[in-house]
PDB file of C-alpha atoms in Angstrom:
ATOM      1  CA  MET B   1      70.361 101.195  84.156  1.00  0.00           C
ATOM      2  CA  PHE B   2      68.519 103.446  86.585  1.00  0.00           C
ATOM      3  CA  ASN B   3      65.845 102.960  89.228  1.00  0.00           C
ATOM      4  CA  PRO B   4      62.777 101.708  87.309  1.00  0.00           C
ATOM      5  CA  GLU B   5      60.359 103.790  89.384  1.00  0.00           C
ATOM      6  CA  PRO B   6      58.923 106.778  87.456  1.00  0.00           C
ATOM      7  CA  ARG B   7      60.896 109.922  88.207  1.00  0.00           C
ATOM      8  CA  GLY B   8      60.906 113.373  86.701  1.00  0.00           C
ATOM      9  CA  TRP B   9      64.055 115.367  86.170  1.00  0.00           C
ATOM     10  CA  GLY B  10      62.741 117.997  88.564  1.00  0.00           C
ATOM     11  CA  GLU B  11      63.093 115.591  91.456  1.00  0.00           C
ATOM     12  CA  ALA B  12      66.908 115.726  91.308  1.00  0.00           C
ATOM     13  CA  GLN B  13      66.995 118.830  93.457  1.00  0.00           C
ATOM     14  CA  ARG B  14      69.906 120.858  94.659  1.00  0.00           C
ATOM     15  CA  VAL B  15      71.169 120.152  98.143  1.00  0.00           C
ATOM     16  CA  ASN B  16      70.281 122.605 100.855  1.00  0.00           C
ATOM     17  CA  GLN B  17      73.427 124.681 100.756  1.00  0.00           C
ATOM     18  CA  GLY B  18      73.577 128.439 101.055  1.00  0.00           C
ATOM     19  CA  ASP B  19      75.574 130.957  99.116  1.00  0.00           C
ATOM     20  CA  ASP B  20      77.683 132.254 101.993  1.00  0.00           C
ATOM     21  CA  ALA B  21      81.427 132.054 101.480  1.00  0.00           C
ATOM     22  CA  ALA B  22      81.721 129.860 104.566  1.00  0.00           C
ATOM     23  CA  ASP B  23      79.719 127.134 102.795  1.00  0.00           C
ATOM     24  CA  TRP B  24      82.401 126.672 100.148  1.00  0.00           C
ATOM     25  CA  HIS B  25      86.008 125.558 100.322  1.00  0.00           C
ATOM     26  CA  LEU B  26      87.207 126.716  96.899  1.00  0.00           C
ATOM     27  CA  LEU B  27      84.291 128.239  94.984  1.00  0.00           C
ATOM     28  CA  GLN B  28      84.275 131.657  96.595  1.00  0.00           C
ATOM     29  CA  GLY B  29      83.587 134.929  94.837  1.00  0.00           C
ATOM     30  CA  ALA B  30      80.777 136.323  92.711  1.00  0.00           C
ATOM     31  CA  SER B  31      81.881 135.603  89.139  1.00  0.00           C
ATOM     32  CA  VAL B  32      79.595 133.948  86.592  1.00  0.00           C
ATOM     33  CA  ALA B  33      81.945 130.966  86.302  1.00  0.00           C
ATOM     34  CA  THR B  34      81.971 130.469  90.076  1.00  0.00           C
ATOM     35  CA  ALA B  35      78.180 130.606  90.234  1.00  0.00           C
ATOM     36  CA  ALA B  36      77.949 127.990  87.459  1.00  0.00           C
ATOM     37  CA  ALA B  37      80.424 125.742  89.257  1.00  0.00           C
ATOM     38  CA  ARG B  38      78.421 126.035  92.474  1.00  0.00           C
ATOM     39  CA  THR B  39      75.273 125.002  90.619  1.00  0.00           C
ATOM     40  CA  PHE B  40      77.087 121.923  89.298  1.00  0.00           C
ATOM     41  CA  VAL B  41      78.261 120.945  92.786  1.00  0.00           C
ATOM     42  CA  ARG B  42      74.759 121.313  94.237  1.00  0.00           C
ATOM     43  CA  LYS B  43      73.235 119.237  91.465  1.00  0.00           C
ATOM     44  CA  ALA B  44      75.948 116.570  91.677  1.00  0.00           C
ATOM     45  CA  ILE B  45      75.491 116.092  95.419  1.00  0.00           C
ATOM     46  CA  GLY B  46      71.701 116.077  95.172  1.00  0.00           C
ATOM     47  CA  THR B  47      71.288 113.804  92.149  1.00  0.00           C
ATOM     48  CA  THR B  48      69.727 110.372  92.447  1.00  0.00           C
ATOM     49  CA  ASP B  49      71.407 108.974  89.311  1.00  0.00           C
ATOM     50  CA  PHE B  50      73.883 111.067  87.317  1.00  0.00           C
ATOM     51  CA  THR B  51      75.118 114.567  86.565  1.00  0.00           C
ATOM     52  CA  LEU B  52      77.029 115.744  83.493  1.00  0.00           C
ATOM     53  CA  LEU B  53      79.548 118.586  83.594  1.00  0.00           C
ATOM     54  CA  GLU B  54      80.803 119.860  80.249  1.00  0.00           C
ATOM     55  CA  ALA B  55      83.964 121.879  80.775  1.00  0.00           C
ATOM     56  CA  THR B  56      87.325 122.070  79.064  1.00  0.00           C
ATOM     57  CA  PRO B  57      90.222 120.556  81.066  1.00  0.00           C
ATOM     58  CA  GLY B  58      92.081 123.073  83.177  1.00  0.00           C
ATOM     59  CA  ALA B  59      92.137 124.867  86.498  1.00  0.00           C
ATOM     60  CA  ALA B  60      88.435 125.833  86.530  1.00  0.00           C
ATOM     61  CA  ARG B  61      87.275 122.262  85.891  1.00  0.00           C
ATOM     62  CA  ARG B  62      89.737 120.891  88.447  1.00  0.00           C
ATOM     63  CA  THR B  63      88.521 123.382  91.085  1.00  0.00           C
ATOM     64  CA  ALA B  64      84.873 122.438  90.541  1.00  0.00           C
ATOM     65  CA  VAL B  65      85.664 118.725  90.894  1.00  0.00           C
ATOM     66  CA  LEU B  66      87.764 119.304  94.026  1.00  0.00           C
ATOM     67  CA  GLU B  67      84.919 121.300  95.577  1.00  0.00           C
ATOM     68  CA  LEU B  68      82.543 118.459  94.798  1.00  0.00           C
ATOM     69  CA  ILE B  69      84.916 115.953  96.417  1.00  0.00           C
ATOM     70  CA  LEU B  70      85.251 118.023  99.591  1.00  0.00           C
ATOM     71  CA  GLN B  71      81.491 118.634  99.852  1.00  0.00           C
ATOM     72  CA  ALA B  72      80.629 114.976  99.218  1.00  0.00           C
ATOM     73  CA  VAL B  73      83.155 113.603 101.717  1.00  0.00           C
ATOM     74  CA  ALA B  74      81.909 116.083 104.333  1.00  0.00           C
ATOM     75  CA  ARG B  75      78.524 114.357 103.931  1.00  0.00           C
ATOM     76  CA  GLY B  76      80.026 110.952 104.666  1.00  0.00           C
ATOM     77  CA  GLN B  77      80.247 109.734 101.074  1.00  0.00           C
ATOM     78  CA  LYS B  78      82.890 107.410  99.648  1.00  0.00           C
ATOM     79  CA  LEU B  79      84.094 108.366  96.172  1.00  0.00           C
ATOM     80  CA  LEU B  80      85.640 106.598  93.197  1.00  0.00           C
ATOM     81  CA  VAL B  81      87.490 109.001  90.875  1.00  0.00           C
ATOM     82  CA  VAL B  82      88.401 107.498  87.504  1.00  0.00           C
ATOM     83  CA  ALA B  83      90.129 109.265  84.628  1.00  0.00           C
ATOM     84  CA  ALA B  84      90.729 108.443  80.998  1.00  0.00           C
ATOM     85  CA  ASP B  85      94.018 110.324  81.338  1.00  0.00           C
ATOM     86  CA  ALA B  86      96.304 109.481  84.258  1.00  0.00           C
ATOM     87  CA  THR B  87      97.889 112.932  84.030  1.00  0.00           C
ATOM     88  CA  GLU B  88      94.595 114.689  84.784  1.00  0.00           C
ATOM     89  CA  LEU B  89      93.955 112.349  87.706  1.00  0.00           C
ATOM     90  CA  ASP B  90      97.384 112.972  89.224  1.00  0.00           C
ATOM     91  CA  ASP B  91      97.055 116.738  88.749  1.00  0.00           C
ATOM     92  CA  LEU B  92      93.719 116.611  90.579  1.00  0.00           C
ATOM     93  CA  LEU B  93      95.086 114.520  93.445  1.00  0.00           C
ATOM     94  CA  ALA B  94      98.257 116.582  93.800  1.00  0.00           C
ATOM     95  CA  THR B  95      96.315 119.867  93.811  1.00  0.00           C
ATOM     96  CA  GLY B  96      93.867 118.483  96.344  1.00  0.00           C
ATOM     97  CA  ALA B  97      96.584 117.139  98.638  1.00  0.00           C
ATOM     98  CA  ALA B  98      98.001 120.667  98.914  1.00  0.00           C
ATOM     99  CA  LEU B  99      94.703 122.064 100.299  1.00  0.00           C
ATOM    100  CA  PRO B 100      94.314 122.453 104.098  1.00  0.00           C
ATOM    101  CA  ALA B 101      90.734 121.124 103.925  1.00  0.00           C
ATOM    102  CA  TRP B 102      91.955 117.997 102.101  1.00  0.00           C
ATOM    103  CA  ALA B 103      94.284 116.906 104.899  1.00  0.00           C
ATOM    104  CA  ASP B 104      91.459 117.252 107.431  1.00  0.00           C
ATOM    105  CA  GLN B 105      88.827 115.296 105.490  1.00  0.00           C
ATOM    106  CA  ILE B 106      90.275 113.100 102.746  1.00  0.00           C
ATOM    107  CA  ALA B 107      91.891 109.693 103.128  1.00  0.00           C
ATOM    108  CA  ALA B 108      92.842 108.875  99.534  1.00  0.00           C
ATOM    109  CA  VAL B 109      94.574 106.052  97.702  1.00  0.00           C
ATOM    110  CA  ARG B 110      95.612 105.933  94.066  1.00  0.00           C
ATOM    111  CA  LEU B 111      95.625 102.598  92.238  1.00  0.00           C
ATOM    112  CA  THR B 112      98.761 101.914  90.228  1.00  0.00           C
ATOM    113  CA  ASP B 113      98.703 101.438  86.484  1.00  0.00           C
ATOM    114  CA  PRO B 114     101.860  99.525  85.443  1.00  0.00           C
ATOM    115  CA  CYS B 115     101.671 101.052  81.960  1.00  0.00           C
ATOM    116  CA  GLU B 116     101.251 104.615  83.239  1.00  0.00           C
ATOM    117  CA  PRO B 117     103.302 105.222  86.396  1.00  0.00           C
ATOM    118  CA  THR B 118     101.989 107.612  89.017  1.00  0.00           C
ATOM    119  CA  ALA B 119     103.266 111.172  88.626  1.00  0.00           C
ATOM    120  CA  ALA B 120     105.788 112.274  91.226  1.00  0.00           C
ATOM    121  CA  ALA B 121     103.376 114.815  92.728  1.00  0.00           C
ATOM    122  CA  ALA B 122     100.810 112.097  93.531  1.00  0.00           C
ATOM    123  CA  GLN B 123     103.124 109.242  94.509  1.00  0.00           C
ATOM    124  CA  ALA B 124     102.481 109.737  98.224  1.00  0.00           C
ATOM    125  CA  LEU B 125      98.893 108.556  97.601  1.00  0.00           C
ATOM    126  CA  ASP B 126      99.895 105.456  95.629  1.00  0.00           C
ATOM    127  CA  LEU B 127      98.293 102.337  97.143  1.00  0.00           C
ATOM    128  CA  ASP B 128     101.394 100.171  96.785  1.00  0.00           C
ATOM    129  CA  ARG B 129     103.610 102.751  98.482  1.00  0.00           C
ATOM    130  CA  GLN B 130     101.161 103.262 101.342  1.00  0.00           C
ATOM    131  CA  ALA B 131     100.748  99.490 101.774  1.00  0.00           C
ATOM    132  CA  ALA B 132     104.528  99.032 101.921  1.00  0.00           C
ATOM    133  CA  ARG B 133     104.734 101.501 104.820  1.00  0.00           C
ATOM    134  CA  LEU B 134     101.977  99.641 106.696  1.00  0.00           C
ATOM    135  CA  THR B 135     103.208  96.102 106.056  1.00  0.00           C
ATOM    136  CA  GLU B 136     105.315  95.780 109.188  1.00  0.00           C
ATOM    137  CA  SER B 137     102.550  97.202 111.388  1.00  0.00           C
ATOM    138  CA  VAL B 138      99.854  94.789 110.151  1.00  0.00           C
ATOM    139  CA  ALA B 139     102.056  91.667 110.131  1.00  0.00           C
ATOM    140  CA  PRO B 140     100.752  90.447 113.544  1.00  0.00           C
ATOM    141  CA  LEU B 141      97.179  90.686 112.183  1.00  0.00           C
ATOM    142  CA  SER B 142      97.782  88.830 108.924  1.00  0.00           C
ATOM    143  CA  ARG B 143      96.771  85.349 110.222  1.00  0.00           C
ATOM    144  CA  GLY B 144      98.251  83.416 107.346  1.00  0.00           C
ATOM    145  CA  ARG B 145      97.644  86.085 104.711  1.00  0.00           C
ATOM    146  CA  ARG B 146     100.470  88.074 103.230  1.00  0.00           C
ATOM    147  CA  PRO B 147     100.957  91.269 105.263  1.00  0.00           C
ATOM    148  CA  ARG B 148     101.154  93.358 102.087  1.00  0.00           C
ATOM    149  CA  GLU B 149      97.687  92.149 101.028  1.00  0.00           C
ATOM    150  CA  VAL B 150      96.291  92.850 104.494  1.00  0.00           C
ATOM    151  CA  ALA B 151      97.708  96.378 104.370  1.00  0.00           C
ATOM    152  CA  SER B 152      96.198  97.031 100.932  1.00  0.00           C
ATOM    153  CA  SER B 153      92.791  95.721 102.023  1.00  0.00           C
ATOM    154  CA  LEU B 154      92.882  97.845 105.156  1.00  0.00           C
ATOM    155  CA  LEU B 155      93.694 100.991 103.183  1.00  0.00           C
ATOM    156  CA  LEU B 156      90.907 100.371 100.667  1.00  0.00           C
ATOM    157  CA  GLU B 157      88.353  99.683 103.383  1.00  0.00           C
ATOM    158  CA  THR B 158      89.178 102.769 105.443  1.00  0.00           C
ATOM    159  CA  CYS B 159      89.790 105.377 102.730  1.00  0.00           C
ATOM    160  CA  ASN B 160      87.001 107.662 101.496  1.00  0.00           C
ATOM    161  CA  LEU B 161      88.452 108.311  98.036  1.00  0.00           C
ATOM    162  CA  VAL B 162      89.923 105.870  95.536  1.00  0.00           C
ATOM    163  CA  GLY B 163      91.534 107.364  92.441  1.00  0.00           C
ATOM    164  CA  ALA B 164      92.523 105.337  89.394  1.00  0.00           C
ATOM    165  CA  PRO B 165      93.263 105.626  85.696  1.00  0.00           C
ATOM    166  CA  LEU B 166      90.689 103.572  83.815  1.00  0.00           C
ATOM    167  CA  ALA B 167      93.405 101.141  82.702  1.00  0.00           C
ATOM    168  CA  ALA B 168      94.262 100.273  86.313  1.00  0.00           C
ATOM    169  CA  LEU B 169      90.781  99.142  87.355  1.00  0.00           C
ATOM    170  CA  GLY B 170      90.614  95.765  85.637  1.00  0.00           C
ATOM    171  CA  ALA B 171      93.951  94.727  87.101  1.00  0.00           C
ATOM    172  CA  HIS B 172      92.810  95.184  90.693  1.00  0.00           C
ATOM    173  CA  PRO B 173      90.808  92.480  92.553  1.00  0.00           C
ATOM    174  CA  LEU B 174      88.357  95.065  93.883  1.00  0.00           C
ATOM    175  CA  PHE B 175      87.073  95.745  90.377  1.00  0.00           C
ATOM    176  CA  ARG B 176      87.037  92.242  88.923  1.00  0.00           C
ATOM    177  CA  PRO B 177      83.642  90.642  88.198  1.00  0.00           C
ATOM    178  CA  ALA B 178      83.959  88.301  91.194  1.00  0.00           C
ATOM    179  CA  ALA B 179      84.015  91.322  93.489  1.00  0.00           C
ATOM    180  CA  LEU B 180      80.454  92.189  92.486  1.00  0.00           C
ATOM    181  CA  SER B 181      79.122  89.310  94.582  1.00  0.00           C
ATOM    182  CA  ARG B 182      80.058  91.405  97.629  1.00  0.00           C
ATOM    183  CA  ASP B 183      78.331  94.692  96.980  1.00  0.00           C
ATOM    184  CA  PRO B 184      77.874  96.042  93.453  1.00  0.00           C
ATOM    185  CA  ALA B 185      77.790  99.590  94.777  1.00  0.00           C
ATOM    186  CA  ASP B 186      80.658 100.020  97.214  1.00  0.00           C
ATOM    187  CA  PHE B 187      80.967 103.756  96.363  1.00  0.00           C
ATOM    188  CA  ASP B 188      78.420 106.536  96.775  1.00  0.00           C
ATOM    189  CA  GLN B 189      79.667 108.404  93.718  1.00  0.00           C
ATOM    190  CA  LEU B 190      81.758 107.721  90.641  1.00  0.00           C
ATOM    191  CA  ILE B 191      83.440 110.843  89.260  1.00  0.00           C
ATOM    192  CA  LEU B 192      84.551 110.081  85.709  1.00  0.00           C
ATOM    193  CA  LEU B 193      87.059 112.533  84.190  1.00  0.00           C
ATOM    194  CA  GLY B 194      87.378 112.655  80.409  1.00  0.00           C
ATOM    195  CA  ALA B 195      84.065 110.866  79.853  1.00  0.00           C
ATOM    196  CA  GLU B 196      84.038 111.851  76.171  1.00  0.00           C
ATOM    197  CA  ARG B 197      87.000 109.523  75.598  1.00  0.00           C
ATOM    198  CA  ILE B 198      85.429 106.453  77.191  1.00  0.00           C
ATOM    199  CA  GLY B 199      83.083 104.014  75.457  1.00  0.00           C
ATOM    200  CA  LEU B 200      80.118 102.317  77.086  1.00  0.00           C
ATOM    201  CA  ALA B 201      81.910  98.997  77.689  1.00  0.00           C
ATOM    202  CA  ASP B 202      84.795 100.720  79.491  1.00  0.00           C
ATOM    203  CA  PHE B 203      82.405 102.980  81.388  1.00  0.00           C
ATOM    204  CA  LEU B 204      80.564  99.981  82.840  1.00  0.00           C
ATOM    205  CA  VAL B 205      83.755  98.730  84.550  1.00  0.00           C
ATOM    206  CA  PRO B 206      83.702 101.469  87.229  1.00  0.00           C
ATOM    207  CA  ALA B 207      79.981 102.327  86.893  1.00  0.00           C
ATOM    208  CA  VAL B 208      78.729  99.093  88.453  1.00  0.00           C
ATOM    209  CA  HIS B 209      80.641  99.923  91.638  1.00  0.00           C
ATOM    210  CA  ALA B 210      78.875 103.233  92.358  1.00  0.00           C
ATOM    211  CA  ARG B 211      75.353 104.338  93.196  1.00  0.00           C
ATOM    212  CA  ARG B 212      75.570 107.662  91.344  1.00  0.00           C
ATOM    213  CA  TRP B 213      77.692 108.867  88.446  1.00  0.00           C
ATOM    214  CA  ILE B 214      79.247 112.288  87.836  1.00  0.00           C
ATOM    215  CA  LEU B 215      80.462 112.508  84.235  1.00  0.00           C
ATOM    216  CA  VAL B 216      82.992 115.246  83.451  1.00  0.00           C
ATOM    217  CA  ALA B 217      83.529 115.740  79.734  1.00  0.00           C
ATOM    218  CA  ASP B 218      85.153 118.146  77.277  1.00  0.00           C
ATOM    219  CA  PRO B 219      82.378 119.796  75.206  1.00  0.00           C
ATOM    220  CA  ARG B 220      84.592 120.484  72.199  1.00  0.00           C
ATOM    221  CA  PRO B 221      83.457 118.336  69.232  1.00  0.00           C
ATOM    222  CA  GLU B 222      87.019 117.443  68.255  1.00  0.00           C
ATOM    223  CA  ALA B 223      87.646 115.992  71.708  1.00  0.00           C
ATOM    224  CA  ALA B 224      84.940 113.387  71.188  1.00  0.00           C
ATOM    225  CA  ASP B 225      86.056 112.271  67.729  1.00  0.00           C
ATOM    226  CA  ALA B 226      87.271 108.683  67.603  1.00  0.00           C
ATOM    227  CA  ASP B 227      88.785 106.492  64.939  1.00  0.00           C
ATOM    228  CA  LEU B 228      86.030 103.897  64.833  1.00  0.00           C
ATOM    229  CA  SER B 229      87.876 101.628  62.391  1.00  0.00           C
ATOM    230  CA  GLU B 230      90.871 101.475  64.747  1.00  0.00           C
ATOM    231  CA  LEU B 231      88.552 100.774  67.672  1.00  0.00           C
ATOM    232  CA  ALA B 232      86.842  97.997  65.700  1.00  0.00           C
ATOM    233  CA  GLU B 233      90.245  96.470  64.910  1.00  0.00           C
ATOM    234  CA  GLN B 234      91.199  96.473  68.581  1.00  0.00           C
ATOM    235  CA  ILE B 235      87.920  94.849  69.558  1.00  0.00           C
ATOM    236  CA  ALA B 236      88.386  92.153  66.902  1.00  0.00           C
ATOM    237  CA  VAL B 237      91.915  91.416  68.152  1.00  0.00           C
ATOM    238  CA  GLU B 238      90.760  91.174  71.761  1.00  0.00           C
ATOM    239  CA  ALA B 239      87.835  88.937  70.795  1.00  0.00           C
ATOM    240  CA  SER B 240      90.146  86.641  68.839  1.00  0.00           C
ATOM    241  CA  ARG B 241      92.602  86.521  71.726  1.00  0.00           C
ATOM    242  CA  ALA B 242      89.795  85.615  74.144  1.00  0.00           C
ATOM    243  CA  ARG B 243      88.603  82.776  71.871  1.00  0.00           C
ATOM    244  CA  LEU B 244      92.117  81.363  71.572  1.00  0.00           C
ATOM    245  CA  LEU B 245      92.514  81.502  75.353  1.00  0.00           C
ATOM    246  CA  ASP B 246      89.207  79.691  75.840  1.00  0.00           C
ATOM    247  CA  GLU B 247      90.264  76.970  73.373  1.00  0.00           C
ATOM    248  CA  LEU B 248      93.621  76.536  75.120  1.00  0.00           C
ATOM    249  CA  GLN B 249      91.979  76.288  78.533  1.00  0.00           C
ATOM    250  CA  ALA B 250      89.502  73.707  77.234  1.00  0.00           C
ATOM    251  CA  GLU B 251      92.308  71.630  75.703  1.00  0.00           C
ATOM    252  CA  LEU B 252      94.342  71.715  78.928  1.00  0.00           C
ATOM    253  CA  ALA B 253      91.306  70.767  80.979  1.00  0.00           C
ATOM    254  CA  PHE B 254      90.607  67.805  78.657  1.00  0.00           C
ATOM    255  CA  LYS B 255      94.200  66.564  78.897  1.00  0.00           C
ATOM    256  CA  ALA B 256      94.149  66.882  82.655  1.00  0.00           C
ATOM    257  CA  CYS B 257      91.016  64.749  82.834  1.00  0.00           C
ATOM    258  CA  VAL B 258      92.017  61.909  80.453  1.00  0.00           C
ATOM    259  CA  GLY B 259      95.728  61.832  81.286  1.00  0.00           C
ATOM    260  CA  LYS B 260      98.670  61.731  78.927  1.00  0.00           C
ATOM    261  CA  ASP B 261      97.920  58.119  77.875  1.00  0.00           C
ATOM    262  CA  GLY B 262      94.386  58.936  76.783  1.00  0.00           C
TER     263      GLY B 262
END
């Protein structure tokens, strides 16, 4: 999964960033928690593969992630922020959008999950809403394509942060398997919120699109507990559904080839 060249953990060094207040947007002060959050941000920016932050959800965790986003974007990086919980994602985006530094540096879009609508506080960042506002402007450039699609593509290509609930990724063309033929690492960093709630198969969906991974997880043991029997049932249902779909497609293809008269 990582670069096969031998590498020691010591080579993932902190970035060259001082401790002056001017070097930080949000993590200012001399508390122990602030110092720990600064260490996380340095490590996350300097890593060559992944960084793990264990912190309970809340304001402190959100502040550390926002600081990381601002520092990474200031270095020209493009970020993919994915969350197991859409509420945490929207809280992060809404809090960030209220920061003066955010307006100066961040061009963000939020992918829509039809099953989990975007919270009101983050709706201004919703990709569909932003594309609708741009549709009329890009119509002369569409050249046979639907203006709405052109607007969406333009926003995704020019933004430096894409936020999405995990459930919304598979529904978007950018994250379908066919998109990997373009560039399997379109993002410099994946920031995964609620990593303790995501299995390996689901993790791989966004992971293949980023060069480095920042995993943010709740360290409490009860947060990581999962009903494995229920998960196994869901997997079995999905596998059965996929087999039935394959059989139906094969039957339709056969009929199309031989014709209704055989």
